[in-house]
PDB file of C-alpha atoms in Angstrom:
ATOM      1  CA  UNK A 430       0.444  -0.495  -0.254  1.00 64.00           C
ATOM      2  CA  UNK A 431       1.233   3.568  -1.498  1.00 68.00           C
ATOM      3  CA  UNK A 432       2.005   6.227   1.332  1.00 85.00           C
ATOM      4  CA  UNK A 433      -0.173   8.731  -1.051  1.00 96.00           C
ATOM      5  CA  UNK A 434      -3.604   8.103  -2.673  1.00 97.00           C
ATOM      6  CA  UNK A 435      -4.248   8.154  -6.069  1.00 98.00           C
ATOM      7  CA  UNK A 436      -7.279   6.789  -8.332  1.00 98.00           C
ATOM      8  CA  UNK A 437      -6.273   3.867  -9.891  1.00 97.00           C
ATOM      9  CA  UNK A 438      -7.333   5.540 -13.378  1.00 98.00           C
ATOM     10  CA  UNK A 439      -9.221   8.623 -15.361  1.00 98.00           C
ATOM     11  CA  UNK A 440      -9.487   9.238 -18.613  1.00 97.00           C
ATOM     12  CA  UNK A 441     -10.557  12.217 -20.708  1.00 97.00           C
ATOM     13  CA  UNK A 442     -11.286  13.045 -24.606  1.00 97.00           C
ATOM     14  CA  UNK A 443      -9.153  15.081 -26.331  1.00 97.00           C
ATOM     15  CA  UNK A 444      -8.483  18.876 -25.710  1.00 97.00           C
ATOM     16  CA  UNK A 445     -10.769  18.103 -22.569  1.00 97.00           C
ATOM     17  CA  UNK A 446      -9.487  18.587 -18.810  1.00 97.00           C
ATOM     18  CA  UNK A 447      -8.664  16.120 -16.215  1.00 98.00           C
ATOM     19  CA  UNK A 448      -6.928  16.509 -12.781  1.00 98.00           C
ATOM     20  CA  UNK A 449      -5.388  13.923 -11.113  1.00 98.00           C
ATOM     21  CA  UNK A 450      -5.725  13.667  -7.290  1.00 98.00           C
ATOM     22  CA  UNK A 451      -3.063  12.819  -4.607  1.00 98.00           C
ATOM     23  CA  UNK A 452      -4.028  12.410  -0.653  1.00 98.00           C
ATOM     24  CA  UNK A 453      -1.155  12.133   2.085  1.00 97.00           C
ATOM     25  CA  UNK A 454      -1.646  13.803   5.615  1.00 96.00           C
ATOM     26  CA  UNK A 455      -0.074  16.838   7.403  1.00 95.00           C
ATOM     27  CA  UNK A 456       2.788  15.294   7.814  1.00 94.00           C
ATOM     28  CA  UNK A 457       3.764  14.789   4.398  1.00 95.00           C
ATOM     29  CA  UNK A 458       1.292  16.381   1.595  1.00 97.00           C
ATOM     30  CA  UNK A 459      -0.290  19.041   3.740  1.00 96.00           C
ATOM     31  CA  UNK A 460       3.376  19.652   6.079  1.00 96.00           C
ATOM     32  CA  UNK A 461       5.480  20.570   3.046  1.00 96.00           C
ATOM     33  CA  UNK A 462       4.736  22.584  -0.321  1.00 97.00           C
ATOM     34  CA  UNK A 463       7.315  19.981  -1.435  1.00 97.00           C
ATOM     35  CA  UNK A 464       4.987  17.637  -4.211  1.00 98.00           C
ATOM     36  CA  UNK A 465       6.159  16.800  -7.701  1.00 98.00           C
ATOM     37  CA  UNK A 466       4.640  14.519 -10.171  1.00 98.00           C
ATOM     38  CA  UNK A 467       6.276  12.148 -12.780  1.00 98.00           C
ATOM     39  CA  UNK A 468       4.654  11.003 -15.965  1.00 98.00           C
ATOM     40  CA  UNK A 469       5.627   7.842 -17.320  1.00 98.00           C
ATOM     41  CA  UNK A 470       4.978   6.082 -20.803  1.00 98.00           C
ATOM     42  CA  UNK A 471       4.599   1.960 -21.080  1.00 96.00           C
ATOM     43  CA  UNK A 472       8.202   0.627 -20.622  1.00 95.00           C
ATOM     44  CA  UNK A 473       9.833   4.369 -20.741  1.00 97.00           C
ATOM     45  CA  UNK A 474      11.730   6.633 -17.796  1.00 98.00           C
ATOM     46  CA  UNK A 475       9.709   8.382 -15.442  1.00 98.00           C
ATOM     47  CA  UNK A 476      10.131  12.368 -16.263  1.00 98.00           C
ATOM     48  CA  UNK A 477       9.526  14.821 -14.017  1.00 98.00           C
ATOM     49  CA  UNK A 478       6.411  17.420 -14.500  1.00 98.00           C
ATOM     50  CA  UNK A 479       6.060  19.458 -11.998  1.00 98.00           C
ATOM     51  CA  UNK A 480       8.252  19.889  -8.433  1.00 97.00           C
ATOM     52  CA  UNK A 481       7.216  21.897  -5.626  1.00 97.00           C
ATOM     53  CA  UNK A 482       3.828  21.699  -6.059  1.00 97.00           C
ATOM     54  CA  UNK A 483       2.959  24.147  -9.201  1.00 98.00           C
ATOM     55  CA  UNK A 484       6.593  24.586 -10.379  1.00 97.00           C
ATOM     56  CA  UNK A 485       7.019  23.637 -14.418  1.00 98.00           C
ATOM     57  CA  UNK A 486      10.840  22.187 -15.167  1.00 95.00           C
ATOM     58  CA  UNK A 487      11.670  23.435 -18.333  1.00 95.00           C
ATOM     59  CA  UNK A 488      10.104  22.090 -21.782  1.00 95.00           C
ATOM     60  CA  UNK A 489       6.659  20.563 -20.049  1.00 97.00           C
ATOM     61  CA  UNK A 490       3.632  22.199 -21.813  1.00 96.00           C
ATOM     62  CA  UNK A 491       2.184  24.387 -19.832  1.00 96.00           C
ATOM     63  CA  UNK A 492      -1.154  22.364 -20.202  1.00 97.00           C
ATOM     64  CA  UNK A 493       0.139  20.396 -17.151  1.00 98.00           C
ATOM     65  CA  UNK A 494       0.114  22.672 -13.388  1.00 98.00           C
ATOM     66  CA  UNK A 495      -0.105  21.547  -9.998  1.00 98.00           C
ATOM     67  CA  UNK A 496      -1.992  22.431  -6.928  1.00 98.00           C
ATOM     68  CA  UNK A 497      -2.790  21.859  -3.518  1.00 98.00           C
ATOM     69  CA  UNK A 498      -5.311  22.087  -1.216  1.00 97.00           C
ATOM     70  CA  UNK A 499      -5.027  20.768   3.198  1.00 97.00           C
ATOM     71  CA  UNK A 500      -4.062  17.626   2.336  1.00 97.00           C
ATOM     72  CA  UNK A 501      -3.970  16.688  -1.727  1.00 98.00           C
ATOM     73  CA  UNK A 502      -2.492  17.373  -3.834  1.00 98.00           C
ATOM     74  CA  UNK A 503      -3.402  17.352  -7.972  1.00 98.00           C
ATOM     75  CA  UNK A 504      -2.283  17.095 -11.090  1.00 98.00           C
ATOM     76  CA  UNK A 505      -4.365  19.008 -14.032  1.00 98.00           C
ATOM     77  CA  UNK A 506      -3.434  18.123 -17.835  1.00 98.00           C
ATOM     78  CA  UNK A 507      -5.388  20.998 -19.988  1.00 97.00           C
ATOM     79  CA  UNK A 508      -6.312  20.632 -23.716  1.00 97.00           C
ATOM     80  CA  UNK A 509      -5.606  16.947 -23.380  1.00 97.00           C
ATOM     81  CA  UNK A 510      -3.604  15.201 -26.015  1.00 97.00           C
ATOM     82  CA  UNK A 511      -2.790  10.941 -27.404  1.00 97.00           C
ATOM     83  CA  UNK A 512       0.307  11.689 -25.893  1.00 97.00           C
ATOM     84  CA  UNK A 513      -0.307  12.266 -22.773  1.00 98.00           C
ATOM     85  CA  UNK A 514      -2.004   8.644 -22.067  1.00 98.00           C
ATOM     86  CA  UNK A 515       0.490   7.680 -19.430  1.00 98.00           C
ATOM     87  CA  UNK A 516       0.926   6.615 -15.706  1.00 98.00           C
ATOM     88  CA  UNK A 517       1.308   9.338 -13.710  1.00 98.00           C
ATOM     89  CA  UNK A 518       3.327   9.453  -9.888  1.00 98.00           C
ATOM     90  CA  UNK A 519       3.162  12.160  -7.191  1.00 98.00           C
ATOM     91  CA  UNK A 520       5.902  12.152  -4.605  1.00 98.00           C
ATOM     92  CA  UNK A 521       5.821  14.166  -1.357  1.00 97.00           C
ATOM     93  CA  UNK A 522       8.245  15.344   1.128  1.00 95.00           C
ATOM     94  CA  UNK A 523       7.479  13.968   4.060  1.00 94.00           C
ATOM     95  CA  UNK A 524      10.053  14.833   7.193  1.00 91.00           C
ATOM     96  CA  UNK A 525      13.601  13.746   8.192  1.00 88.00           C
ATOM     97  CA  UNK A 526      12.842   9.944   8.754  1.00 87.00           C
ATOM     98  CA  UNK A 527      10.610   8.688   6.150  1.00 86.00           C
ATOM     99  CA  UNK A 528      11.591  11.768   3.198  1.00 92.00           C
ATOM    100  CA  UNK A 529      10.123  10.904   0.104  1.00 96.00           C
ATOM    101  CA  UNK A 530       7.025   9.371  -0.762  1.00 96.00           C
ATOM    102  CA  UNK A 531       5.306   8.943  -3.891  1.00 97.00           C
ATOM    103  CA  UNK A 532       2.056   7.866  -4.728  1.00 97.00           C
ATOM    104  CA  UNK A 533      -0.156   4.737  -5.925  1.00 96.00           C
ATOM    105  CA  UNK A 534       0.026   6.194  -9.770  1.00 97.00           C
ATOM    106  CA  UNK A 535      -2.871   6.933 -11.458  1.00 98.00           C
ATOM    107  CA  UNK A 536      -3.261   5.715 -15.052  1.00 98.00           C
ATOM    108  CA  UNK A 537      -4.632   8.456 -18.311  1.00 98.00           C
ATOM    109  CA  UNK A 538      -6.946   7.019 -20.779  1.00 97.00           C
ATOM    110  CA  UNK A 539      -7.602  10.050 -23.608  1.00 97.00           C
ATOM    111  CA  UNK A 540     -10.474   8.717 -25.202  1.00 92.00           C
TER     112      UNK A 540
ATOM    113  CA  UNK B 491      22.830  17.645 -20.181  1.00 90.00           C
ATOM    114  CA  UNK B 492      23.745  15.158 -17.713  1.00 93.00           C
ATOM    115  CA  UNK B 493      23.061  11.227 -17.749  1.00 95.00           C
ATOM    116  CA  UNK B 494      22.437   8.177 -15.383  1.00 96.00           C
ATOM    117  CA  UNK B 495      23.553   5.023 -16.166  1.00 97.00           C
ATOM    118  CA  UNK B 496      22.932   1.713 -14.263  1.00 97.00           C
ATOM    119  CA  UNK B 497      24.921  -1.221 -13.954  1.00 96.00           C
ATOM    120  CA  UNK B 498      24.735  -4.587 -12.273  1.00 94.00           C
ATOM    121  CA  UNK B 499      23.687  -8.131 -12.216  1.00 94.00           C
ATOM    122  CA  UNK B 500      20.382  -8.645 -13.259  1.00 94.00           C
ATOM    123  CA  UNK B 501      20.080 -11.725 -11.420  1.00 97.00           C
ATOM    124  CA  UNK B 502      20.927 -12.165  -8.044  1.00 98.00           C
ATOM    125  CA  UNK B 503      19.902 -15.008  -5.613  1.00 97.00           C
ATOM    126  CA  UNK B 504      17.781 -14.616  -2.292  1.00 97.00           C
ATOM    127  CA  UNK B 505      19.794 -14.456   0.261  1.00 97.00           C
ATOM    128  CA  UNK B 506      22.483 -12.493  -1.315  1.00 98.00           C
ATOM    129  CA  UNK B 507      23.302  -8.720  -1.767  1.00 98.00           C
ATOM    130  CA  UNK B 508      22.475  -6.702  -4.646  1.00 97.00           C
ATOM    131  CA  UNK B 509      25.296  -4.527  -5.981  1.00 97.00           C
ATOM    132  CA  UNK B 510      24.474  -1.360  -8.403  1.00 98.00           C
ATOM    133  CA  UNK B 511      26.664   1.232  -9.564  1.00 97.00           C
ATOM    134  CA  UNK B 512      25.300   4.776 -11.123  1.00 97.00           C
ATOM    135  CA  UNK B 513      27.850   6.191 -13.539  1.00 96.00           C
ATOM    136  CA  UNK B 514      27.056   9.834 -14.714  1.00 93.00           C
ATOM    137  CA  UNK B 515      28.510  11.740 -17.578  1.00 90.00           C
ATOM    138  CA  UNK B 516      27.850  15.182 -18.621  1.00 88.00           C
ATOM    139  CA  UNK B 517      28.011  16.556 -15.961  1.00 86.00           C
ATOM    140  CA  UNK B 518      30.069  16.383 -11.866  1.00 85.00           C
ATOM    141  CA  UNK B 519      28.533  14.769  -8.197  1.00 86.00           C
ATOM    142  CA  UNK B 520      30.671  17.069  -6.063  1.00 84.00           C
ATOM    143  CA  UNK B 521      27.494  19.897  -6.759  1.00 82.00           C
ATOM    144  CA  UNK B 522      26.267  20.948  -3.127  1.00 81.00           C
ATOM    145  CA  UNK B 523      23.520  21.806  -4.968  1.00 84.00           C
ATOM    146  CA  UNK B 524      22.994  18.068  -5.761  1.00 91.00           C
ATOM    147  CA  UNK B 525      21.880  14.693  -4.185  1.00 94.00           C
ATOM    148  CA  UNK B 526      22.130  11.332  -5.977  1.00 95.00           C
ATOM    149  CA  UNK B 527      19.144   8.835  -5.208  1.00 97.00           C
ATOM    150  CA  UNK B 528      17.896   5.482  -6.571  1.00 98.00           C
ATOM    151  CA  UNK B 529      14.420   4.511  -6.687  1.00 98.00           C
ATOM    152  CA  UNK B 530      13.359   1.486  -7.646  1.00 98.00           C
ATOM    153  CA  UNK B 531       9.552  -0.262  -9.328  1.00 98.00           C
ATOM    154  CA  UNK B 532       8.459  -4.095  -9.098  1.00 97.00           C
ATOM    155  CA  UNK B 533       7.197  -4.913 -12.284  1.00 96.00           C
ATOM    156  CA  UNK B 534       4.381  -3.524 -13.319  1.00 95.00           C
ATOM    157  CA  UNK B 535       4.006  -1.854  -9.726  1.00 95.00           C
ATOM    158  CA  UNK B 536       4.482   1.855  -8.568  1.00 96.00           C
ATOM    159  CA  UNK B 537       7.052   3.672  -7.272  1.00 97.00           C
ATOM    160  CA  UNK B 538       9.670   3.704  -4.317  1.00 97.00           C
ATOM    161  CA  UNK B 539      12.543   5.800  -2.779  1.00 97.00           C
ATOM    162  CA  UNK B 540      14.781   3.209  -1.548  1.00 97.00           C
ATOM    163  CA  UNK B 541      17.750   5.771  -0.468  1.00 97.00           C
ATOM    164  CA  UNK B 542      19.442   9.011  -1.033  1.00 96.00           C
ATOM    165  CA  UNK B 543      24.007   9.957  -0.406  1.00 94.00           C
ATOM    166  CA  UNK B 544      25.923  13.744  -0.809  1.00 90.00           C
ATOM    167  CA  UNK B 545      28.424  14.173  -2.423  1.00 85.00           C
ATOM    168  CA  UNK B 546      29.869  14.778   0.932  1.00 86.00           C
ATOM    169  CA  UNK B 547      28.649  11.438   2.406  1.00 88.00           C
ATOM    170  CA  UNK B 548      26.019  11.852   3.874  1.00 91.00           C
ATOM    171  CA  UNK B 549      23.125   9.520   3.418  1.00 94.00           C
ATOM    172  CA  UNK B 550      19.092   9.330   3.425  1.00 94.00           C
ATOM    173  CA  UNK B 551      17.133   5.485   4.301  1.00 96.00           C
ATOM    174  CA  UNK B 552      13.893   4.332   3.336  1.00 96.00           C
ATOM    175  CA  UNK B 553      13.237   3.233   7.072  1.00 95.00           C
ATOM    176  CA  UNK B 554      11.317  -0.167   5.414  1.00 94.00           C
ATOM    177  CA  UNK B 555      14.720  -0.855   4.274  1.00 96.00           C
ATOM    178  CA  UNK B 556      17.354   1.041   6.062  1.00 96.00           C
ATOM    179  CA  UNK B 557      18.444  -2.286   7.938  1.00 96.00           C
ATOM    180  CA  UNK B 558      19.697  -3.465   4.696  1.00 97.00           C
ATOM    181  CA  UNK B 559      21.214  -1.053   2.744  1.00 97.00           C
ATOM    182  CA  UNK B 560      24.730   1.223   1.982  1.00 97.00           C
ATOM    183  CA  UNK B 561      24.339   3.452   0.053  1.00 96.00           C
ATOM    184  CA  UNK B 562      28.506   5.573  -1.161  1.00 95.00           C
ATOM    185  CA  UNK B 563      29.734   7.741  -3.392  1.00 92.00           C
ATOM    186  CA  UNK B 564      32.939   7.328  -5.090  1.00 89.00           C
ATOM    187  CA  UNK B 565      33.996  11.231  -5.973  1.00 83.00           C
ATOM    188  CA  UNK B 566      37.155   9.621  -7.739  1.00 85.00           C
ATOM    189  CA  UNK B 567      34.580   7.439 -10.433  1.00 82.00           C
ATOM    190  CA  UNK B 568      31.877   9.555 -10.735  1.00 90.00           C
ATOM    191  CA  UNK B 569      29.470   7.447  -9.642  1.00 93.00           C
ATOM    192  CA  UNK B 570      27.683   5.966  -6.721  1.00 95.00           C
ATOM    193  CA  UNK B 571      26.260   2.596  -6.220  1.00 97.00           C
ATOM    194  CA  UNK B 572      23.812   1.232  -3.802  1.00 97.00           C
ATOM    195  CA  UNK B 573      24.317  -2.445  -1.934  1.00 98.00           C
ATOM    196  CA  UNK B 574      20.551  -4.293  -0.720  1.00 98.00           C
ATOM    197  CA  UNK B 575      21.599  -7.394   2.217  1.00 98.00           C
ATOM    198  CA  UNK B 576      19.336 -10.971   1.969  1.00 98.00           C
ATOM    199  CA  UNK B 577      17.376 -10.112  -1.071  1.00 98.00           C
ATOM    200  CA  UNK B 578      14.420 -12.218  -1.697  1.00 98.00           C
ATOM    201  CA  UNK B 579      11.866 -11.957  -4.675  1.00 97.00           C
ATOM    202  CA  UNK B 580       9.991  -9.151  -3.691  1.00 97.00           C
ATOM    203  CA  UNK B 581      13.590  -6.923  -4.346  1.00 98.00           C
ATOM    204  CA  UNK B 582      13.037  -7.503  -8.411  1.00 98.00           C
ATOM    205  CA  UNK B 583      12.514  -4.188  -9.851  1.00 98.00           C
ATOM    206  CA  UNK B 584      13.406  -1.674 -12.096  1.00 98.00           C
ATOM    207  CA  UNK B 585      16.049   0.288 -10.149  1.00 98.00           C
ATOM    208  CA  UNK B 586      17.089   3.536 -11.480  1.00 98.00           C
ATOM    209  CA  UNK B 587      19.211   6.381 -10.242  1.00 98.00           C
ATOM    210  CA  UNK B 588      18.229   9.809 -10.420  1.00 97.00           C
ATOM    211  CA  UNK B 589      19.694  12.576  -9.220  1.00 96.00           C
ATOM    212  CA  UNK B 590      18.348  15.031  -6.967  1.00 88.00           C
ATOM    213  CA  UNK B 591      17.619  18.284  -7.857  1.00 82.00           C
ATOM    214  CA  UNK B 592      15.585  20.098  -3.903  1.00 83.00           C
ATOM    215  CA  UNK B 593      12.801  17.261  -3.362  1.00 92.00           C
ATOM    216  CA  UNK B 594      12.408  16.158  -6.932  1.00 96.00           C
ATOM    217  CA  UNK B 595      13.891  13.269  -8.861  1.00 97.00           C
ATOM    218  CA  UNK B 596      16.044  14.592 -12.356  1.00 95.00           C
ATOM    219  CA  UNK B 597      17.125  13.079 -14.583  1.00 96.00           C
ATOM    220  CA  UNK B 598      16.471   9.007 -14.483  1.00 98.00           C
ATOM    221  CA  UNK B 599      19.272   6.699 -15.964  1.00 97.00           C
ATOM    222  CA  UNK B 600      16.649   4.071 -18.481  1.00 98.00           C
ATOM    223  CA  UNK B 601      16.757   1.771 -15.336  1.00 98.00           C
ATOM    224  CA  UNK B 602      18.293  -2.350 -14.796  1.00 98.00           C
ATOM    225  CA  UNK B 603      15.404  -4.938 -13.982  1.00 98.00           C
ATOM    226  CA  UNK B 604      16.849  -7.501 -11.208  1.00 98.00           C
ATOM    227  CA  UNK B 605      15.268 -10.074 -10.865  1.00 98.00           C
ATOM    228  CA  UNK B 606      16.007 -12.081  -7.285  1.00 98.00           C
ATOM    229  CA  UNK B 607      15.457 -16.106  -8.456  1.00 96.00           C
ATOM    230  CA  UNK B 608      17.500 -18.723  -7.706  1.00 95.00           C
TER     231      UNK B 608
END
């Protein structure tokens, strides 16, 4: 069982927006602004999409955005494109004993 | 552009020690801005952070694995390594080496599949 809870799957049609949630506790997601999101296509290496809750690395489309409210972080993908179909994982810093924890991953299907 | 490359045996017997090395190219390992780490992914499952180390040797371990783990860095060889003792089938996974920038992981190595089986 993963430390952070994500929906197992979400779906949307091209052009639509989808939001993936990542729920933790006050000891991880809620306690720090250190949530990151990774995209992983089948058989590929995870790719950093968002860090520090809302920051987008260079080269990541601005269709990807992150937010946080309380113990739940969210990744929103607007203007869905077929190439967005992938697994998405959230990760949070969890303090100086646990350090970093991941969510179980969410499979995004673009219909 | 920094690239990371894992190396190590693809097959390890139960109860033995898994040893992996991550070699850097296109960048320096002795930066105070970064840490270096390992993350694994069992087949068909999610990601799990394992351990991290700074170039000066400060270490961080996943508490659920800590008793079996050692992470080390060799600045002269521009590489860092992971050792996991007493492996079982549950340790079968793709092992990725990563750079920590702050509280995130980027870039990632290509990953190496390690299977624990007799």
